[in-house]
Coordinates of C-alpha atoms in Angstrom, one line a residue:
X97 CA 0.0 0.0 0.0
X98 CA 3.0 2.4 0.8
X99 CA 5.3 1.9 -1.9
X100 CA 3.4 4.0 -4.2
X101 CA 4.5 3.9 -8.2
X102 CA 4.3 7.6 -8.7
X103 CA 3.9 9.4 -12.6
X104 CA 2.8 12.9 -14.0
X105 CA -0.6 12.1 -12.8
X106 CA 0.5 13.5 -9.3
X107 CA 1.1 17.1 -8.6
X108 CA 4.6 17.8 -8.6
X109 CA 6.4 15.3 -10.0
X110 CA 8.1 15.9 -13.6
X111 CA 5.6 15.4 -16.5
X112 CA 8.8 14.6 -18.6
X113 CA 10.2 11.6 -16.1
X114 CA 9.2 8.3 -16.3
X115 CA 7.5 6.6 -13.4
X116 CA 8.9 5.0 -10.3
X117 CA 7.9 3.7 -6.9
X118 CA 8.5 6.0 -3.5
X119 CA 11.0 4.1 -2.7
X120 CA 12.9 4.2 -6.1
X121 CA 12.9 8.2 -6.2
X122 CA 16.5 8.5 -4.1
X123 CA 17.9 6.3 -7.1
X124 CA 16.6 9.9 -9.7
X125 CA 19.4 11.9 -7.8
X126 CA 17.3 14.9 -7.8
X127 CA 17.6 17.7 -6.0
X128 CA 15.3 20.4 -4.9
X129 CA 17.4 23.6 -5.9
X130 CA 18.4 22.2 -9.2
X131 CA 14.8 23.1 -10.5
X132 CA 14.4 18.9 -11.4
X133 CA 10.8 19.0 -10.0
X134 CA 8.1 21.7 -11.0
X135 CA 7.2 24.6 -8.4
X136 CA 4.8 24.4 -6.8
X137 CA 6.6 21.6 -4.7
X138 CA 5.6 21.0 -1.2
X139 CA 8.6 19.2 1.1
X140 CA 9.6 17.3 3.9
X141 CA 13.0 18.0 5.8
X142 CA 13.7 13.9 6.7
X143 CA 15.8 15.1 9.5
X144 CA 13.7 17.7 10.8
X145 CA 11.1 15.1 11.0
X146 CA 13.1 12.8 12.6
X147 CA 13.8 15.2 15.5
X148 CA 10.4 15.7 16.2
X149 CA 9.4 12.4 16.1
X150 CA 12.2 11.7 18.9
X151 CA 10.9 14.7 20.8
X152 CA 7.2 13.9 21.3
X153 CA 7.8 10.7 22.1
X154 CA 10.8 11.5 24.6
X155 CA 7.9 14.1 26.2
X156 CA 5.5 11.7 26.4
X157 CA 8.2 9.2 28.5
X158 CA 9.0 11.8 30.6
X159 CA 5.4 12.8 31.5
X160 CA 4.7 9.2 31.8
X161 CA 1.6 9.1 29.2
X162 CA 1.0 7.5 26.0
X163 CA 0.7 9.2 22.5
X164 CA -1.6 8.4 19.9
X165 CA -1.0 11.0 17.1
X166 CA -3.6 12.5 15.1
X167 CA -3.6 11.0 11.8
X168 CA -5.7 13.3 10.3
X169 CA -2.7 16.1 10.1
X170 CA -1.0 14.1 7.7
X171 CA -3.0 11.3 6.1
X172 CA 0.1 9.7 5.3
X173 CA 0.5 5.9 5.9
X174 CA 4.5 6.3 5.7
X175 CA 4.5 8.7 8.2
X176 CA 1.8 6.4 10.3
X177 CA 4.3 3.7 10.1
X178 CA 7.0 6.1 11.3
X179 CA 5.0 7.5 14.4
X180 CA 4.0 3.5 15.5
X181 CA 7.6 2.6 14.9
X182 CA 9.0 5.7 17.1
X183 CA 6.8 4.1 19.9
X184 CA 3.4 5.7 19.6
X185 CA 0.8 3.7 21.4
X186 CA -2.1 4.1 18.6
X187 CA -3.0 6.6 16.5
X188 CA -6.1 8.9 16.5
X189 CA -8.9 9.7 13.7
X190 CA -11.4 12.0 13.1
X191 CA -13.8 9.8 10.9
X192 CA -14.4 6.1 10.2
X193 CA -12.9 6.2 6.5
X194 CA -9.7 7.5 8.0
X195 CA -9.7 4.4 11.0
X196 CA -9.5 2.3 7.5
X197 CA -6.7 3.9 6.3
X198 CA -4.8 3.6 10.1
X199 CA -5.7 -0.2 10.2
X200 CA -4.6 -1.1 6.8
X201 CA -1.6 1.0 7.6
X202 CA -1.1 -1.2 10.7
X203 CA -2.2 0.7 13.7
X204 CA -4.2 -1.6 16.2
X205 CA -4.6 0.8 18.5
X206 CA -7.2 3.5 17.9
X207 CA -9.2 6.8 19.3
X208 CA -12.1 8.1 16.9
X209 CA -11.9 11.8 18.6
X210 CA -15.2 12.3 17.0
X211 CA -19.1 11.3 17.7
X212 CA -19.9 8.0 15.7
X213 CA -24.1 7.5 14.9
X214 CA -24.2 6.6 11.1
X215 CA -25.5 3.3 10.5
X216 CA -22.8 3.0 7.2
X217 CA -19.9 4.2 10.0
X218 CA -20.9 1.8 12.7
X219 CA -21.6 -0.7 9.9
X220 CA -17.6 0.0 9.1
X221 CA -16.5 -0.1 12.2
X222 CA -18.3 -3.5 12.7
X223 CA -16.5 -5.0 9.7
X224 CA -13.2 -3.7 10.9
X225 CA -13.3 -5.1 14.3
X226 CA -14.6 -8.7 12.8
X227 CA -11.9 -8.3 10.2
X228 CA -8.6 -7.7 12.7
X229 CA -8.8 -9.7 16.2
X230 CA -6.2 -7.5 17.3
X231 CA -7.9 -3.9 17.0
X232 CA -9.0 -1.8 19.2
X233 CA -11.3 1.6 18.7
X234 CA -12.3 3.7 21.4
X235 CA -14.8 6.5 20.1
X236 CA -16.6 9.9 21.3
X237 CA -20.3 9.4 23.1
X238 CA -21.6 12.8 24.1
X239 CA -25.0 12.4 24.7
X240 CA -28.2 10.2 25.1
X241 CA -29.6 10.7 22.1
X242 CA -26.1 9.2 20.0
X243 CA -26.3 6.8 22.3
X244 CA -29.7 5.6 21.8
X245 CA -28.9 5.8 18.0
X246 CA -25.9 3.2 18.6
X247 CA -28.5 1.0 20.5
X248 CA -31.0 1.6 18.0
X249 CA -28.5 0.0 15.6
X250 CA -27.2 -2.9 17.7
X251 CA -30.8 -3.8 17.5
X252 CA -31.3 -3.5 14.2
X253 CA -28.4 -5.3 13.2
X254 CA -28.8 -8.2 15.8
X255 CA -25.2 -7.6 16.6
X256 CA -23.7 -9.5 19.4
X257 CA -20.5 -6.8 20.4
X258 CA -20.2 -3.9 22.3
X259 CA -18.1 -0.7 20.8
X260 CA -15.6 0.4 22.7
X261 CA -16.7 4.5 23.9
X262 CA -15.2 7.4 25.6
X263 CA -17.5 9.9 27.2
X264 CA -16.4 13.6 25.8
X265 CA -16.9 16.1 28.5
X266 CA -17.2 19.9 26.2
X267 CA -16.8 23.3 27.0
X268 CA -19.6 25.8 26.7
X269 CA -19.3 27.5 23.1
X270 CA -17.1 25.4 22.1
X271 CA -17.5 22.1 20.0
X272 CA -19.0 18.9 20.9
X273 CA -18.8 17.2 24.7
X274 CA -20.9 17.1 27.8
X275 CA -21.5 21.0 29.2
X276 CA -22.3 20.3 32.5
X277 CA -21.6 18.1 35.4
X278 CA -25.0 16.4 35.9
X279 CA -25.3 16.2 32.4
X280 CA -22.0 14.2 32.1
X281 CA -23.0 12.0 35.0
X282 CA -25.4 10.7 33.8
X283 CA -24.4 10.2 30.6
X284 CA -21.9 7.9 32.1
X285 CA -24.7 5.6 34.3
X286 CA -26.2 5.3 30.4
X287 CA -22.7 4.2 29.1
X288 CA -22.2 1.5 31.9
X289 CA -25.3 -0.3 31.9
X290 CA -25.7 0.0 27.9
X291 CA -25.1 -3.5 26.6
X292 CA -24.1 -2.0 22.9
X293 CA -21.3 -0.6 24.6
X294 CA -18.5 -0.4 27.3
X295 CA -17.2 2.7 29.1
X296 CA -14.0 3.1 28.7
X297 CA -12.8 6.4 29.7
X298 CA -13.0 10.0 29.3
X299 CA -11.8 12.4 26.8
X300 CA -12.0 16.5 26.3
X301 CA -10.4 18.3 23.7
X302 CA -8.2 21.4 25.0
X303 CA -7.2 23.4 22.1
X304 CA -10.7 25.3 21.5
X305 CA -9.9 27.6 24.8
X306 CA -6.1 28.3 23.8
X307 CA -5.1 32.1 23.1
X308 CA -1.4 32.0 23.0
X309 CA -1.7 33.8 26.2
X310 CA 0.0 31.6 28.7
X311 CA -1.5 33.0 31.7
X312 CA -4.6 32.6 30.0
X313 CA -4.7 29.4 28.5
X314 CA -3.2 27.7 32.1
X315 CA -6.5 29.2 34.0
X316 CA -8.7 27.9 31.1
X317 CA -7.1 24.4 30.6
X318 CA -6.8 24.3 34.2
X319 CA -10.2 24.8 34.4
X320 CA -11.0 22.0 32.1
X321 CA -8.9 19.6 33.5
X322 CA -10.5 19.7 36.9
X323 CA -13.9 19.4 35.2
X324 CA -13.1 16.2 34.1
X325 CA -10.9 14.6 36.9
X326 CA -14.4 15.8 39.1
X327 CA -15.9 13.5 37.0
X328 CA -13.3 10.6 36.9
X329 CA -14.2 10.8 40.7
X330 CA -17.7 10.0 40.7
X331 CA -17.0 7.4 37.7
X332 CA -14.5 5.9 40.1
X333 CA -16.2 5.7 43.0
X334 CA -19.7 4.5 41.0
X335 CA -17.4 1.6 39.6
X336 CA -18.6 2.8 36.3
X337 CA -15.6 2.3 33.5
X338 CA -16.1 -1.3 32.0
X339 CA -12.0 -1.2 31.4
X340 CA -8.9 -1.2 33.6
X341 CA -7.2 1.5 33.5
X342 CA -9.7 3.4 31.9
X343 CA -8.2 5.6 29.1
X344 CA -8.2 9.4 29.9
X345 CA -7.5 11.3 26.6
X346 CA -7.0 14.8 25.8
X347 CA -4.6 16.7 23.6
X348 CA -4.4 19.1 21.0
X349 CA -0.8 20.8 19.2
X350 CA -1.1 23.9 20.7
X351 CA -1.0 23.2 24.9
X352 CA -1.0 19.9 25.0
X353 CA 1.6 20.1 28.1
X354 CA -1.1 21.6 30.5
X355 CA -3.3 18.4 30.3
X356 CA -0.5 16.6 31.6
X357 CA -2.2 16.3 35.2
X358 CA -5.5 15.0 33.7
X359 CA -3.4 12.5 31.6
X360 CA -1.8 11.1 35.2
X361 CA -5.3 11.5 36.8
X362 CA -3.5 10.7 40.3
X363 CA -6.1 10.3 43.2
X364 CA -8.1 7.5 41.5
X365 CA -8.6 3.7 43.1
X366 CA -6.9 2.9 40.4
X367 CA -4.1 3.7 37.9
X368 CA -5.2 5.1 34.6
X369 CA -3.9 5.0 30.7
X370 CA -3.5 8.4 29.6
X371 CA -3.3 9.3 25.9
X372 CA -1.9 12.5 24.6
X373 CA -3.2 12.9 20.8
X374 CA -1.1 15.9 19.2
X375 CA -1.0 15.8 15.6
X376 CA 0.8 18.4 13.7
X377 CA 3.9 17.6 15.8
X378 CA 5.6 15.6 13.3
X379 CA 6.1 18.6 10.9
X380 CA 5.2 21.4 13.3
X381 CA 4.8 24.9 11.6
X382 CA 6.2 28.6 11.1
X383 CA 3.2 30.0 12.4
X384 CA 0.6 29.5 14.7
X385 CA 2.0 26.6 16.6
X386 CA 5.2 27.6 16.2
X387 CA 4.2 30.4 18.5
X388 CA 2.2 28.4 20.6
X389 CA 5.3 26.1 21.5
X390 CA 7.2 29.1 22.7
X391 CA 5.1 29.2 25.4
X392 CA 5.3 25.3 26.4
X393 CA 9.1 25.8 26.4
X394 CA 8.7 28.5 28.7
X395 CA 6.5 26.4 30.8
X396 CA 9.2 23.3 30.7
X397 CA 12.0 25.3 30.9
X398 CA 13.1 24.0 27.8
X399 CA 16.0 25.6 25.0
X400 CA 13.9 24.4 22.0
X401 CA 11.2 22.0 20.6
X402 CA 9.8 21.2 17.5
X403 CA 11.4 22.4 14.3
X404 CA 9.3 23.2 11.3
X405 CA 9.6 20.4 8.6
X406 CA 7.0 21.2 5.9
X407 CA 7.8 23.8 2.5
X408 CA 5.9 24.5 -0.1
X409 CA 8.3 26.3 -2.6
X410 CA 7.4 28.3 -5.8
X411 CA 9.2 30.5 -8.2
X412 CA 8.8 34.0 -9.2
X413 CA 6.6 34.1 -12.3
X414 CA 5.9 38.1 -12.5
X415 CA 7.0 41.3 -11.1
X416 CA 4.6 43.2 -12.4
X417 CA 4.7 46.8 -10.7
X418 CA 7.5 47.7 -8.0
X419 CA 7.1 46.1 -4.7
X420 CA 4.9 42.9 -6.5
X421 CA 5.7 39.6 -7.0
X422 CA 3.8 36.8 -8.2
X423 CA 4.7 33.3 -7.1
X424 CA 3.6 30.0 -8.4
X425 CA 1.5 29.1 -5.6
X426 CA -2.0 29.4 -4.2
X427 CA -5.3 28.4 -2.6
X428 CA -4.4 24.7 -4.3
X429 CA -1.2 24.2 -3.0
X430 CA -0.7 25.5 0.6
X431 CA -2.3 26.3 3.9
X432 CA -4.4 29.7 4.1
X433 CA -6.8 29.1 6.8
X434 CA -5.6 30.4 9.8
X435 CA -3.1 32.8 8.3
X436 CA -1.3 33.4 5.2
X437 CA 2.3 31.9 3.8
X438 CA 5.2 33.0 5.4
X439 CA 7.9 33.4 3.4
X440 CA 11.1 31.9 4.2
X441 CA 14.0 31.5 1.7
X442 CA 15.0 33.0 -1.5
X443 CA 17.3 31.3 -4.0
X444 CA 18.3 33.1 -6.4
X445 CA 17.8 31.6 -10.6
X446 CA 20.1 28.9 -10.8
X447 CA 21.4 28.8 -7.3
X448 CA 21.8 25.4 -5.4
X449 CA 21.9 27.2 -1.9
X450 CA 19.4 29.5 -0.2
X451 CA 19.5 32.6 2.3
X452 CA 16.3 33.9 4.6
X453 CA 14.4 36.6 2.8
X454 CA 14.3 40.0 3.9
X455 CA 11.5 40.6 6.9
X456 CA 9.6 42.9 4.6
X457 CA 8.8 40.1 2.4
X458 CA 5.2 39.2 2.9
X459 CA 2.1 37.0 1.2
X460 CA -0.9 39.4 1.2
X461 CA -3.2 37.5 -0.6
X462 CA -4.1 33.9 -2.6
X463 CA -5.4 33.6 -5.6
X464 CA -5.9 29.6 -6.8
X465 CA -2.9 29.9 -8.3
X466 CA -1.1 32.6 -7.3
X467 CA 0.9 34.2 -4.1
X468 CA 0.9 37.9 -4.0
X469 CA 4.8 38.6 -2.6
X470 CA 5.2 42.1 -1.2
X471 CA 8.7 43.4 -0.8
X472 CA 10.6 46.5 0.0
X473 CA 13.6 47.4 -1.0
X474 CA 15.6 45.1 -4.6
X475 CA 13.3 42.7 -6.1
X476 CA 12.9 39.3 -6.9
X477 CA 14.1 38.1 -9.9
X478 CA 11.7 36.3 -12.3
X479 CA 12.9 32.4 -11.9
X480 CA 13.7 33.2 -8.7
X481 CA 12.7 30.6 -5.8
X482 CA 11.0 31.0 -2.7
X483 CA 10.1 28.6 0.0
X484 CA 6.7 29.0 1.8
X485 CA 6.6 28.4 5.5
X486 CA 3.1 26.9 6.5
X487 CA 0.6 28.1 9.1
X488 CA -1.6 24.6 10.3
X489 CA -0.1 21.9 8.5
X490 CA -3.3 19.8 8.2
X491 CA -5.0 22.2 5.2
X492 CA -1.4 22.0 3.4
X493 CA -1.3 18.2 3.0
X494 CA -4.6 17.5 2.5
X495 CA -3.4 19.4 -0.9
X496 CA -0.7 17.2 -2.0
X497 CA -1.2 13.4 -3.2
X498 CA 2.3 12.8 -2.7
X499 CA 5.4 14.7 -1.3
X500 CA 8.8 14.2 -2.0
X501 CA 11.2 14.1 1.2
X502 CA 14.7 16.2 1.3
X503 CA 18.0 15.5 2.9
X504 CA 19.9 18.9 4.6
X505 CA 21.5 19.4 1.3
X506 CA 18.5 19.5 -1.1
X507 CA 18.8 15.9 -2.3
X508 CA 15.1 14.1 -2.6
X509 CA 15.3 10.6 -1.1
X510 CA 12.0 9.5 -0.7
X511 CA 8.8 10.3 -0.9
X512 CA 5.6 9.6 1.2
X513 CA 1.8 9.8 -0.2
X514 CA -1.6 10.7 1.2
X515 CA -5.1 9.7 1.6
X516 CA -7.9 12.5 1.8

């Protein structure tokens, strides 16, 4: 499934090469400054990758929690494979067709950090579980009425099992999840006498209340976390999780270090599996969480983190007017919805190397196509190159079928694919 055979049918490889597998591109000896691949080109920095790989999963032994990444950043079975191999304990989904895509890549272990009620998703997750003796799935329950659905179709179906659930507890305004206490509690009686189910744990999702306001985001997190451990207590001392340890979940890429303490959930009868589910840490970004994690090395006392390890590159096709450029690159090719591009290197036509671009150099503006480059100051040269730093790395790869990966020195020597 992995080993992809990849031809001018997918964006961004050369329409003039001849076909390969993924794991034959290293043999091309192309190289990303040497113009052998069209612009727009998005990239992987192997070793940057590799570092945060060895990070998370050094923060999670430290903390003493699990990690089950979010697979929906990436959608990349290769990079699946790399996050199990690193010593992730599962991997998380956001929908039932993606759980396919994690199972056939291998993971066994799996949170759906969603709601599940369709009859055609609980008719897939059915056939999955009957299909691999080995898997797990843990999903979101948030309310009596999903839950009557997921009777409703136990019944129907004459089905002999019981799905594997996490109650969500919410936050008001935010998304899904229980908003109050009482509400929660008894939610969680339902779950433990249900028989088309077992209780498992709990889960919450953090990132909704973050600000990149440290003082903040503690208090609200905080908050949060002491919401749910109040309800771990009355779980705990009702008897009520069908599992042991119950799984306690939680984890977003922007704070995930304050829900360390709900992770640990000390003070129980019993010891607890807790599951941190950051995504976009594999590639990290140059914007958003890039300034989120300067905060959570504050808070850990910490020199560095994460280092950014995903490009999207594109050459000057236009300068137009003074203080215009026009790059190869738009809506189609890179992340724009929580901020735009960043620029980050310039190479010059026909240079192998690259330098960081001057700090007046700015994306104002997409077109589907197109990246409008404002500059001060000597211009871009048409045939120029630029590499694009990425704000949210999810809506950047859900843009790319494929994407080739690049040693320190420009070389390509693999390439990994994707499955929106």
């Amino acid at each position: 499934m992995n080993d992809i055979l990849l031809d001018s049918q997918y964006k961004g490889f050369p329409l003039a090469a001849g076909p390969c597998r993924a794991s034959e591109i290293g043999a091309r000896n192309w190289y990303l400054l040497a113009d052998d691949m069209p612009y727009p080109l998005a990239v992987l920095s192997r070793t940057a990758m590799a570092h945060n790989l060895a990070w998370m999963q050094d923060f999670a032994r430290r903390k003493g929690i699990d990690l089950a990444p979010h697979g929906k950043t990436t959608m990349s079975p290769e990079l699946f494979a790399q996050q199990l191999a690193a010593g992730a304990w599962g991997l998380t989904f956001a929908t039932v067709f993606q759980v396919g895509i994690g199972v056939a890549a291998g993971a066994r272990r799996i949170i759906v950090a969603n709601q599940v009620l369709a009859d055609a998703d609980l008719d897939g997750l059915a056939a999955l579980l009957a299909g691999h003796a080995d898997l797990r799935v843990w999903f979101l329950v948030d309310s009596a009425a999903q839950l009557g659905l997921i009777e409703d179709w136990a019944r129907r179906r004459n089905w002999p099992g019981r799905f594997d659930v996490l109650l969500e507890m919410g936050i008001p305004g935010q998304r899904t999840g229980c908003r109050t206490q009482d509400e929660a509690v008894a939610l969680a009686r339902a779950l433990a006498r249900s028989p088309a189910v077992r209780f498992g744990g709990i889960e919450c999702y953090e990132g909704g209340v973050a600000r990149c306001d440290s003082e903040h985001d503690t208090r609200e997190v905080t908050a949060l976390v002491q919401r749910v451990l109040d309800l771990a207590r009355v779980c705990d001392v009702e008897d009520l999780f069908a599992q042991d340890p119950p799984l306690f979940t939680a984890g977003g890429s922007a704070v995930f270090d304050l829900v360390v303490p709900l992770l640990r959930a000390q003070g129980l009868s019993r010891p607890v599996r807790g599951v941190l589910r950051s995504g976009c840490y594999i590639t990290h970004d140059h914007g958003n969480y890039a300034r989120f994690l300067k905060n959570v090395e504050q808070r850990e006392g910490l020199d560095e983190s994460l280092r950014p390890a995903l490009e999207v590159w594109a050459m000057v096709q236009s300068v137009p007017e003074p203080g215009l450029a026009l790059l190869t690159c738009g809506r189609r090719d890179i992340s724009y919805d929580l901020e735009m591009p960043i620029p980050q290197r310039h190479a010059a036509r026909g240079a192998r190397t690259s330098t960081p671009v001057p700090a007046s150099w700015k994306i104002t503006a997409l077109n589907d196509q197109h990246a409008y480059l404002r500059f001060e100051g000597p211009a871009p040269q048409v045939g120029d190159r630029v590499a694009l730093g990425i704000s949210h790395p999810c809506t950047t790869f859900d843009k790319w079928r494929w994407l080739p990966l690049i040693e320190d020195d420009g070389r390509i020597s693999g390439a990994v694919h994707t499955c929106f």
